[in-house]
């Protein structure tokens, strides 16, 4: 694992020099992390205006700020004790923001949402950990387990390990654009039940690292499976704004379950959303929420008690979330600019999603599913036997070896598939689609050139 | 515990009505939580200016913002990837802020500080939990334990319970202004060693909930004890700016240990500081840091690895911390206003600290130590036997019973001593000194009146 450690160090350093040796590239391109603004995406103006106004309320008199930003800021300040963002809020968040979240969900799904089911956290990660925590209790002496997709976002494996819960992987079906197969879910749970008490299933839709958008039918199958197996559903829906494929549409688990009617509409569900992704990409501000539905009253009481025992998530992260949940409406002064900025980000991501998948599909030994949503591609690639031997000699996983050579030669950082999980014997990596279009084109050209040379070197 | 639950609910509601019944008071005075701005304290102007500037950098052209605020904002933006507060930062925080923290500590103590020992968290609570987490491993099959003061800040008991670590209480010496007695430390550790592996000692200085400021001599005694017993020291020094007693001075553990020379200067230490307290009171923004010294290299590697596995703390909380660490200096345009605001808050707290202790000491059956620092008084009070019986009949701790009656009659919220721990048979509560002076005077008048009536009722 030393090789992997060095690779991580190099990523962290992000340097064009290492141990004094100059690298053969001018800059490191960090396609390894979903960090939108770091890659040049511009913030949405009204979000930042509201943050400035609530931070320094003297600006409420400034005629250069639009009235709809001021109105939102005034509402937020009224929701804070002492009228200051410097006060602690209720642990589940500022009430008016929780109400705006519920209204956002109602508009999205066309069905009612109760603000008291909304718990705001310091990012979706925080909200996810707080829900996983309530599933910790062993049942009948068996370790509690949670089903997670493979490949998966490492937050889940890390949190389950931290909480000493069993991680139960189910493979996504790469041949079926990373959809979920009920047969595979069944295989996975049957095997897991021999050793642990399976309590919940995590579904990431749109997918990270896999970029798929689940069909309504696929979601219905998952819901029926979860119902049959009495599983709590955790729906990680933080990429709900990031849909690029014209044939794909985002369906929230909540809406699908509602449409399926009883008993499915009465199942336990937690859905997560974040300020960090979508068209806003405000990762650094730390805002996100959980909507928690139909939780058993005892469990709900325990969950809310645990939340209340904590302080609160950052007020400015909450304020950022508020603007996303309550964006300018037609007729408001900021509406046109907001729409233009939002559309521009999403349209550009759409172009880049296609560019990335097309490029990889044109490369020898590569196959890449359509990037229907989210911010990532997770292409599969074949390695020549000599490359696999070279990796073995260096005590590296083959995909890590490949990613390391890529970084060393080109400065392009991607994350080896072994960091997310993949079927044994297959090789993948995750790249973001976040470099701005010109830089992305440049990166993909360099990548193709590297790959051709790599194949030659190890042929 | 139902009574306690109802009490907590009432606190949460903060209402002048409960279950439709009007209460005999016009407003609830929340003296139960160290929430400065909620109680009317005004933010420090330059902190908020910098937050507005980094949130909405267009304001950098605005002539109404002072140049030193702009300069700080520019430096912070330069430290962010893509020049945006919306990007993830390194997990231990933005490098330039960590450097400013180190410089702040150097100015405070007059001895060197290394910025690489600084880890920024979403408040000191977050930083404290991350350090406690590295002490989780059992030793020789024995549960790891941490010594904490009684009374203590409940963060510690809650975190130790969450991490399944043993809580080893040592009593503070109320008769000696809540100082630490080595005899008591020795008694506590000797007893604990029978059942667990004692790994660390937490010291809160200035004290919460007890308001003491430790003398240098007392700190030296604690350090010698920790050295003899091979304990890691966690110094919770978040109230380092809140010193009111002219006979008291803040001595950091780091400085005292440095002055004591080897071997003490080489001991493991983590010291914590926060943006939430002091003269700034920015609780809602969530900024704080740990300085970690002399950690065993293996443990340090594990600690930093765990930090790196997380995302990052909120950038705007980090930015707030930055201004506190790098405040305006003489000659800078904001210096005078900053100094005036800071002094005004601290001078007013000083007046209030004395007012609170004096008032309680004038009440029958009360004794209250000088509030030398922090933001709290923790007076002891005697209850008539009839009141203790009445509490028993209601299945409440006597101090909770008293606090509940106080709240019901006057709207004044304080926290019963049983929430912090106290010697068996004694009764205390914690009140903040945070209500603004006029309101505090009013509160204390009402309190004295209530107490006289309470004694009459239960005599």
mmCIF file of N, CA and C in Angstrom, chain B residues 228-319:
data_model
loop_
_atom_site.group_PDB
_atom_site.id
_atom_site.type_symbol
_atom_site.label_atom_id
_atom_site.label_comp_id
_atom_site.label_asym_id
_atom_site.label_seq_id
_atom_site.Cartn_x
_atom_site.Cartn_y
_atom_site.Cartn_z
ATOM 1 N N UNK B 228 3.708 12.299 35.838
ATOM 2 C CA UNK B 228 3.911 11.130 36.685
ATOM 3 C C UNK B 228 3.021 9.967 36.230
ATOM 4 N N UNK B 229 1.789 10.319 35.833
ATOM 5 C CA UNK B 229 0.815 9.278 35.490
ATOM 6 C C UNK B 229 0.768 9.003 33.978
ATOM 7 N N UNK B 230 1.669 9.632 33.231
ATOM 8 C CA UNK B 230 1.738 9.432 31.769
ATOM 9 C C UNK B 230 0.409 9.718 31.071
ATOM 10 N N UNK B 231 -0.135 10.891 31.334
ATOM 11 C CA UNK B 231 -1.420 11.266 30.742
ATOM 12 C C UNK B 231 -1.242 12.314 29.646
ATOM 13 N N UNK B 232 -1.995 12.168 28.623
ATOM 14 C CA UNK B 232 -2.139 13.169 27.565
ATOM 15 C C UNK B 232 -3.005 14.289 28.158
ATOM 16 N N UNK B 233 -2.594 15.543 27.977
ATOM 17 C CA UNK B 233 -3.390 16.660 28.518
ATOM 18 C C UNK B 233 -4.240 17.286 27.415
ATOM 19 N N UNK B 234 -5.544 17.392 27.664
ATOM 20 C CA UNK B 234 -6.427 18.158 26.794
ATOM 21 C C UNK B 234 -6.789 19.449 27.529
ATOM 22 N N UNK B 235 -6.275 20.561 27.038
ATOM 23 C CA UNK B 235 -6.527 21.855 27.687
ATOM 24 C C UNK B 235 -7.602 22.596 26.906
ATOM 25 N N UNK B 236 -8.788 22.666 27.490
ATOM 26 C CA UNK B 236 -9.913 23.368 26.870
ATOM 27 C C UNK B 236 -9.794 24.836 27.288
ATOM 28 N N UNK B 237 -9.247 25.634 26.386
ATOM 29 C CA UNK B 237 -8.923 27.028 26.739
ATOM 30 C C UNK B 237 -9.748 28.017 25.912
ATOM 31 N N UNK B 238 -11.001 27.628 25.645
ATOM 32 C CA UNK B 238 -11.824 28.449 24.745
ATOM 33 C C UNK B 238 -12.206 29.796 25.360
ATOM 34 N N UNK B 239 -12.096 29.923 26.688
ATOM 35 C CA UNK B 239 -12.452 31.203 27.319
ATOM 36 C C UNK B 239 -11.219 32.045 27.631
ATOM 37 N N UNK B 240 -10.150 31.843 26.887
ATOM 38 C CA UNK B 240 -8.884 32.516 27.217
ATOM 39 C C UNK B 240 -8.966 34.034 27.181
ATOM 40 N N UNK B 241 -9.917 34.586 26.460
ATOM 41 C CA UNK B 241 -10.079 36.048 26.465
ATOM 42 C C UNK B 241 -10.972 36.540 27.596
ATOM 43 N N UNK B 242 -11.700 35.616 28.223
ATOM 44 C CA UNK B 242 -12.707 36.022 29.204
ATOM 45 C C UNK B 242 -12.154 35.972 30.620
ATOM 46 N N UNK B 243 -11.349 36.959 30.969
ATOM 47 C CA UNK B 243 -10.770 37.050 32.314
ATOM 48 C C UNK B 243 -11.267 38.358 32.926
ATOM 49 N N UNK B 244 -11.916 38.263 34.116
ATOM 50 C CA UNK B 244 -12.511 39.465 34.698
ATOM 51 C C UNK B 244 -11.866 39.882 36.000
ATOM 52 N N UNK B 245 -11.396 38.912 36.759
ATOM 53 C CA UNK B 245 -10.856 39.200 38.080
ATOM 54 C C UNK B 245 -9.483 39.852 37.924
ATOM 55 N N UNK B 246 -9.291 41.069 38.490
ATOM 56 C CA UNK B 246 -7.991 41.732 38.324
ATOM 57 C C UNK B 246 -6.841 40.923 38.922
ATOM 58 N N UNK B 247 -7.161 39.986 39.803
ATOM 59 C CA UNK B 247 -6.107 39.143 40.392
ATOM 60 C C UNK B 247 -5.839 37.878 39.591
ATOM 61 N N UNK B 248 -6.577 37.680 38.514
ATOM 62 C CA UNK B 248 -6.401 36.471 37.716
ATOM 63 C C UNK B 248 -5.754 36.804 36.381
ATOM 64 N N UNK B 249 -5.072 35.820 35.837
ATOM 65 C CA UNK B 249 -4.429 35.982 34.546
ATOM 66 C C UNK B 249 -4.551 34.636 33.838
ATOM 67 N N UNK B 250 -4.703 34.674 32.503
ATOM 68 C CA UNK B 250 -4.760 33.410 31.773
ATOM 69 C C UNK B 250 -3.350 32.908 31.498
ATOM 70 N N UNK B 251 -3.064 31.682 31.901
ATOM 71 C CA UNK B 251 -1.805 31.020 31.565
ATOM 72 C C UNK B 251 -2.129 29.810 30.706
ATOM 73 N N UNK B 252 -1.607 29.783 29.497
ATOM 74 C CA UNK B 252 -1.860 28.604 28.670
ATOM 75 C C UNK B 252 -1.049 27.431 29.207
ATOM 76 N N UNK B 253 -1.606 26.234 29.068
ATOM 77 C CA UNK B 253 -0.855 25.036 29.448
ATOM 78 C C UNK B 253 0.460 24.976 28.682
ATOM 79 N N UNK B 254 0.387 25.356 27.389
ATOM 80 C CA UNK B 254 1.597 25.269 26.571
ATOM 81 C C UNK B 254 2.721 26.107 27.169
ATOM 82 N N UNK B 255 2.383 27.332 27.540
ATOM 83 C CA UNK B 255 3.410 28.238 28.056
ATOM 84 C C UNK B 255 3.961 27.738 29.394
ATOM 85 N N UNK B 256 3.052 27.315 30.266
ATOM 86 C CA UNK B 256 3.499 26.849 31.582
ATOM 87 C C UNK B 256 4.421 25.629 31.422
ATOM 88 N N UNK B 257 4.037 24.723 30.546
ATOM 89 C CA UNK B 257 4.852 23.520 30.328
ATOM 90 C C UNK B 257 6.201 23.884 29.720
ATOM 91 N N UNK B 258 6.188 24.873 28.840
ATOM 92 C CA UNK B 258 7.447 25.328 28.245
ATOM 93 C C UNK B 258 8.360 25.908 29.318
ATOM 94 N N UNK B 259 7.799 26.722 30.182
ATOM 95 C CA UNK B 259 8.594 27.355 31.246
ATOM 96 C C UNK B 259 9.124 26.339 32.253
ATOM 97 N N UNK B 260 8.381 25.251 32.436
ATOM 98 C CA UNK B 260 8.827 24.227 33.393
ATOM 99 C C UNK B 260 10.029 23.453 32.848
ATOM 100 N N UNK B 261 10.251 23.549 31.545
ATOM 101 C CA UNK B 261 11.390 22.857 30.939
ATOM 102 C C UNK B 261 11.189 21.352 30.880
ATOM 103 N N UNK B 262 12.225 20.663 30.415
ATOM 104 C CA UNK B 262 12.115 19.207 30.290
ATOM 105 C C UNK B 262 12.028 18.560 31.659
ATOM 106 N N UNK B 263 11.344 17.442 31.815
ATOM 107 C CA UNK B 263 10.655 16.695 30.754
ATOM 108 C C UNK B 263 9.264 17.256 30.412
ATOM 109 N N UNK B 264 8.798 18.239 31.217
ATOM 110 C CA UNK B 264 7.393 18.670 31.059
ATOM 111 C C UNK B 264 7.124 19.316 29.700
ATOM 112 N N UNK B 265 8.139 20.037 29.190
ATOM 113 C CA UNK B 265 7.938 20.727 27.914
ATOM 114 C C UNK B 265 7.806 19.751 26.744
ATOM 115 N N UNK B 266 8.106 18.477 26.989
ATOM 116 C CA UNK B 266 8.038 17.484 25.919
ATOM 117 C C UNK B 266 6.799 16.597 26.006
ATOM 118 N N UNK B 267 5.877 16.960 26.897
ATOM 119 C CA UNK B 267 4.693 16.110 27.082
ATOM 120 C C UNK B 267 3.659 16.332 25.983
ATOM 121 N N UNK B 268 2.831 15.301 25.784
ATOM 122 C CA UNK B 268 1.749 15.407 24.809
ATOM 123 C C UNK B 268 0.654 16.343 25.322
ATOM 124 N N UNK B 269 0.245 17.253 24.439
ATOM 125 C CA UNK B 269 -0.751 18.266 24.822
ATOM 126 C C UNK B 269 -1.601 18.624 23.612
ATOM 127 N N UNK B 270 -2.907 18.776 23.838
ATOM 128 C CA UNK B 270 -3.757 19.394 22.818
ATOM 129 C C UNK B 270 -4.484 20.550 23.482
ATOM 130 N N UNK B 271 -4.429 21.708 22.848
ATOM 131 C CA UNK B 271 -5.089 22.888 23.403
ATOM 132 C C UNK B 271 -6.147 23.350 22.412
ATOM 133 N N UNK B 272 -7.299 23.793 22.933
ATOM 134 C CA UNK B 272 -8.430 24.126 22.075
ATOM 135 C C UNK B 272 -8.870 25.576 22.244
ATOM 136 N N UNK B 273 -9.275 26.165 21.124
ATOM 137 C CA UNK B 273 -9.750 27.543 21.127
ATOM 138 C C UNK B 273 -10.904 27.643 20.141
ATOM 139 N N UNK B 274 -11.757 28.626 20.327
ATOM 140 C CA UNK B 274 -13.016 28.717 19.588
ATOM 141 C C UNK B 274 -13.324 30.149 19.175
ATOM 142 N N UNK B 275 -14.096 30.278 18.086
ATOM 143 C CA UNK B 275 -14.605 31.599 17.690
ATOM 144 C C UNK B 275 -15.900 31.930 18.420
ATOM 145 N N UNK B 276 -16.418 30.969 19.190
ATOM 146 C CA UNK B 276 -17.763 31.111 19.750
ATOM 147 C C UNK B 276 -17.817 31.907 21.035
ATOM 148 N N UNK B 277 -16.693 32.065 21.712
ATOM 149 C CA UNK B 277 -16.712 32.676 23.044
ATOM 150 C C UNK B 277 -15.916 33.974 23.016
ATOM 151 N N UNK B 278 -15.129 34.252 24.050
ATOM 152 C CA UNK B 278 -14.313 35.465 24.053
ATOM 153 C C UNK B 278 -15.152 36.716 23.916
ATOM 154 N N UNK B 279 -14.629 37.689 23.168
ATOM 155 C CA UNK B 279 -15.338 38.953 22.932
ATOM 156 C C UNK B 279 -16.141 38.890 21.650
ATOM 157 N N UNK B 280 -15.942 37.789 20.854
ATOM 158 C CA UNK B 280 -16.578 37.733 19.538
ATOM 159 C C UNK B 280 -17.899 36.965 19.587
ATOM 160 N N UNK B 281 -17.931 35.850 20.317
ATOM 161 C CA UNK B 281 -19.182 35.126 20.546
ATOM 162 C C UNK B 281 -19.876 34.642 19.285
ATOM 163 N N UNK B 282 -19.100 34.240 18.287
ATOM 164 C CA UNK B 282 -19.694 33.822 17.004
ATOM 165 C C UNK B 282 -20.009 32.328 17.034
ATOM 166 N N UNK B 283 -20.917 31.917 17.908
ATOM 167 C CA UNK B 283 -21.244 30.494 18.071
ATOM 168 C C UNK B 283 -21.764 29.874 16.782
ATOM 169 N N UNK B 284 -22.621 30.608 16.085
ATOM 170 C CA UNK B 284 -23.309 30.036 14.931
ATOM 171 C C UNK B 284 -22.411 29.792 13.736
ATOM 172 N N UNK B 285 -21.236 30.444 13.713
ATOM 173 C CA UNK B 285 -20.396 30.326 12.515
ATOM 174 C C UNK B 285 -19.546 29.075 12.518
ATOM 175 N N UNK B 286 -19.333 28.474 13.677
ATOM 176 C CA UNK B 286 -18.605 27.202 13.825
ATOM 177 C C UNK B 286 -17.155 27.306 13.352
ATOM 178 N N UNK B 287 -16.339 27.882 14.194
ATOM 179 C CA UNK B 287 -14.904 27.923 13.941
ATOM 180 C C UNK B 287 -14.142 27.636 15.229
ATOM 181 N N UNK B 288 -13.086 26.845 15.137
ATOM 182 C CA UNK B 288 -12.275 26.556 16.314
ATOM 183 C C UNK B 288 -11.025 25.824 15.866
ATOM 184 N N UNK B 289 -10.091 25.629 16.791
ATOM 185 C CA UNK B 289 -8.886 24.894 16.390
ATOM 186 C C UNK B 289 -8.342 24.063 17.540
ATOM 187 N N UNK B 290 -7.506 23.085 17.190
ATOM 188 C CA UNK B 290 -6.681 22.359 18.158
ATOM 189 C C UNK B 290 -5.224 22.629 17.820
ATOM 190 N N UNK B 291 -4.410 22.915 18.843
ATOM 191 C CA UNK B 291 -2.953 22.869 18.654
ATOM 192 C C UNK B 291 -2.478 21.589 19.318
ATOM 193 N N UNK B 292 -1.784 20.761 18.564
ATOM 194 C CA UNK B 292 -1.432 19.428 19.040
ATOM 195 C C UNK B 292 0.082 19.328 19.142
ATOM 196 N N UNK B 293 0.585 19.068 20.351
ATOM 197 C CA UNK B 293 2.032 19.123 20.589
ATOM 198 C C UNK B 293 2.591 17.799 21.078
ATOM 199 N N UNK B 294 3.756 17.480 20.571
ATOM 200 C CA UNK B 294 4.543 16.337 21.059
ATOM 201 C C UNK B 294 3.820 15.004 20.975
ATOM 202 N N UNK B 295 2.871 14.903 20.072
ATOM 203 C CA UNK B 295 2.160 13.640 19.920
ATOM 204 C C UNK B 295 3.144 12.579 19.428
ATOM 205 N N UNK B 296 3.012 11.378 19.969
ATOM 206 C CA UNK B 296 3.809 10.255 19.486
ATOM 207 C C UNK B 296 3.620 10.152 17.965
ATOM 208 N N UNK B 297 4.708 10.004 17.197
ATOM 209 C CA UNK B 297 4.601 10.040 15.732
ATOM 210 C C UNK B 297 3.553 9.089 15.157
ATOM 211 N N UNK B 298 3.438 7.880 15.718
ATOM 212 C CA UNK B 298 2.435 6.928 15.217
ATOM 213 C C UNK B 298 1.023 7.458 15.447
ATOM 214 N N UNK B 299 0.836 8.019 16.631
ATOM 215 C CA UNK B 299 -0.494 8.525 16.990
ATOM 216 C C UNK B 299 -0.806 9.756 16.137
ATOM 217 N N UNK B 300 0.194 10.594 15.957
ATOM 218 C CA UNK B 300 0.021 11.793 15.143
ATOM 219 C C UNK B 300 -0.375 11.426 13.706
ATOM 220 N N UNK B 301 0.295 10.387 13.178
ATOM 221 C CA UNK B 301 -0.010 9.951 11.816
ATOM 222 C C UNK B 301 -1.458 9.469 11.723
ATOM 223 N N UNK B 302 -1.870 8.729 12.758
ATOM 224 C CA UNK B 302 -3.238 8.211 12.795
ATOM 225 C C UNK B 302 -4.239 9.367 12.916
ATOM 226 N N UNK B 303 -3.915 10.328 13.747
ATOM 227 C CA UNK B 303 -4.766 11.509 13.947
ATOM 228 C C UNK B 303 -4.929 12.281 12.646
ATOM 229 N N UNK B 304 -3.811 12.558 11.976
ATOM 230 C CA UNK B 304 -3.880 13.336 10.732
ATOM 231 C C UNK B 304 -4.573 12.539 9.634
ATOM 232 N N UNK B 305 -4.395 11.217 9.641
ATOM 233 C CA UNK B 305 -5.061 10.382 8.654
ATOM 234 C C UNK B 305 -6.579 10.456 8.845
ATOM 235 N N UNK B 306 -7.009 10.398 10.100
ATOM 236 C CA UNK B 306 -8.448 10.476 10.378
ATOM 237 C C UNK B 306 -8.993 11.847 9.963
ATOM 238 N N UNK B 307 -8.232 12.888 10.206
ATOM 239 C CA UNK B 307 -8.655 14.250 9.819
ATOM 240 C C UNK B 307 -8.769 14.310 8.289
ATOM 241 N N UNK B 308 -7.762 13.768 7.609
ATOM 242 C CA UNK B 308 -7.730 13.848 6.147
ATOM 243 C C UNK B 308 -8.866 13.043 5.521
ATOM 244 N N UNK B 309 -9.323 12.003 6.229
ATOM 245 C CA UNK B 309 -10.412 11.189 5.696
ATOM 246 C C UNK B 309 -11.731 11.958 5.693
ATOM 247 N N UNK B 310 -11.778 13.065 6.428
ATOM 248 C CA UNK B 310 -13.016 13.844 6.456
ATOM 249 C C UNK B 310 -12.952 14.907 5.367
ATOM 250 N N UNK B 311 -14.055 15.549 5.100
ATOM 251 C CA UNK B 311 -14.040 16.647 4.147
ATOM 252 C C UNK B 311 -13.366 17.835 4.848
ATOM 253 N N UNK B 312 -14.030 18.952 4.980
ATOM 254 C CA UNK B 312 -13.393 20.074 5.669
ATOM 255 C C UNK B 312 -14.439 20.793 6.487
ATOM 256 N N UNK B 313 -13.981 21.626 7.413
ATOM 257 C CA UNK B 313 -14.933 22.424 8.182
ATOM 258 C C UNK B 313 -15.320 23.637 7.346
ATOM 259 N N UNK B 314 -16.414 24.251 7.707
ATOM 260 C CA UNK B 314 -16.964 25.349 6.921
ATOM 261 C C UNK B 314 -15.952 26.481 6.681
ATOM 262 N N UNK B 315 -15.836 26.889 5.436
ATOM 263 C CA UNK B 315 -14.856 27.925 5.087
ATOM 264 C C UNK B 315 -15.163 29.256 5.774
ATOM 265 N N UNK B 316 -16.446 29.578 5.925
ATOM 266 C CA UNK B 316 -16.762 30.874 6.530
ATOM 267 C C UNK B 316 -16.503 30.858 8.040
ATOM 268 N N UNK B 317 -16.660 29.694 8.661
ATOM 269 C CA UNK B 317 -16.237 29.557 10.058
ATOM 270 C C UNK B 317 -14.722 29.707 10.172
ATOM 271 N N UNK B 318 -14.011 29.151 9.206
ATOM 272 C CA UNK B 318 -12.547 29.304 9.183
ATOM 273 C C UNK B 318 -12.168 30.778 9.004
ATOM 274 N N UNK B 319 -12.899 31.471 8.113
ATOM 275 C CA UNK B 319 -12.593 32.878 7.847
ATOM 276 C C UNK B 319 -12.821 33.722 9.099
#
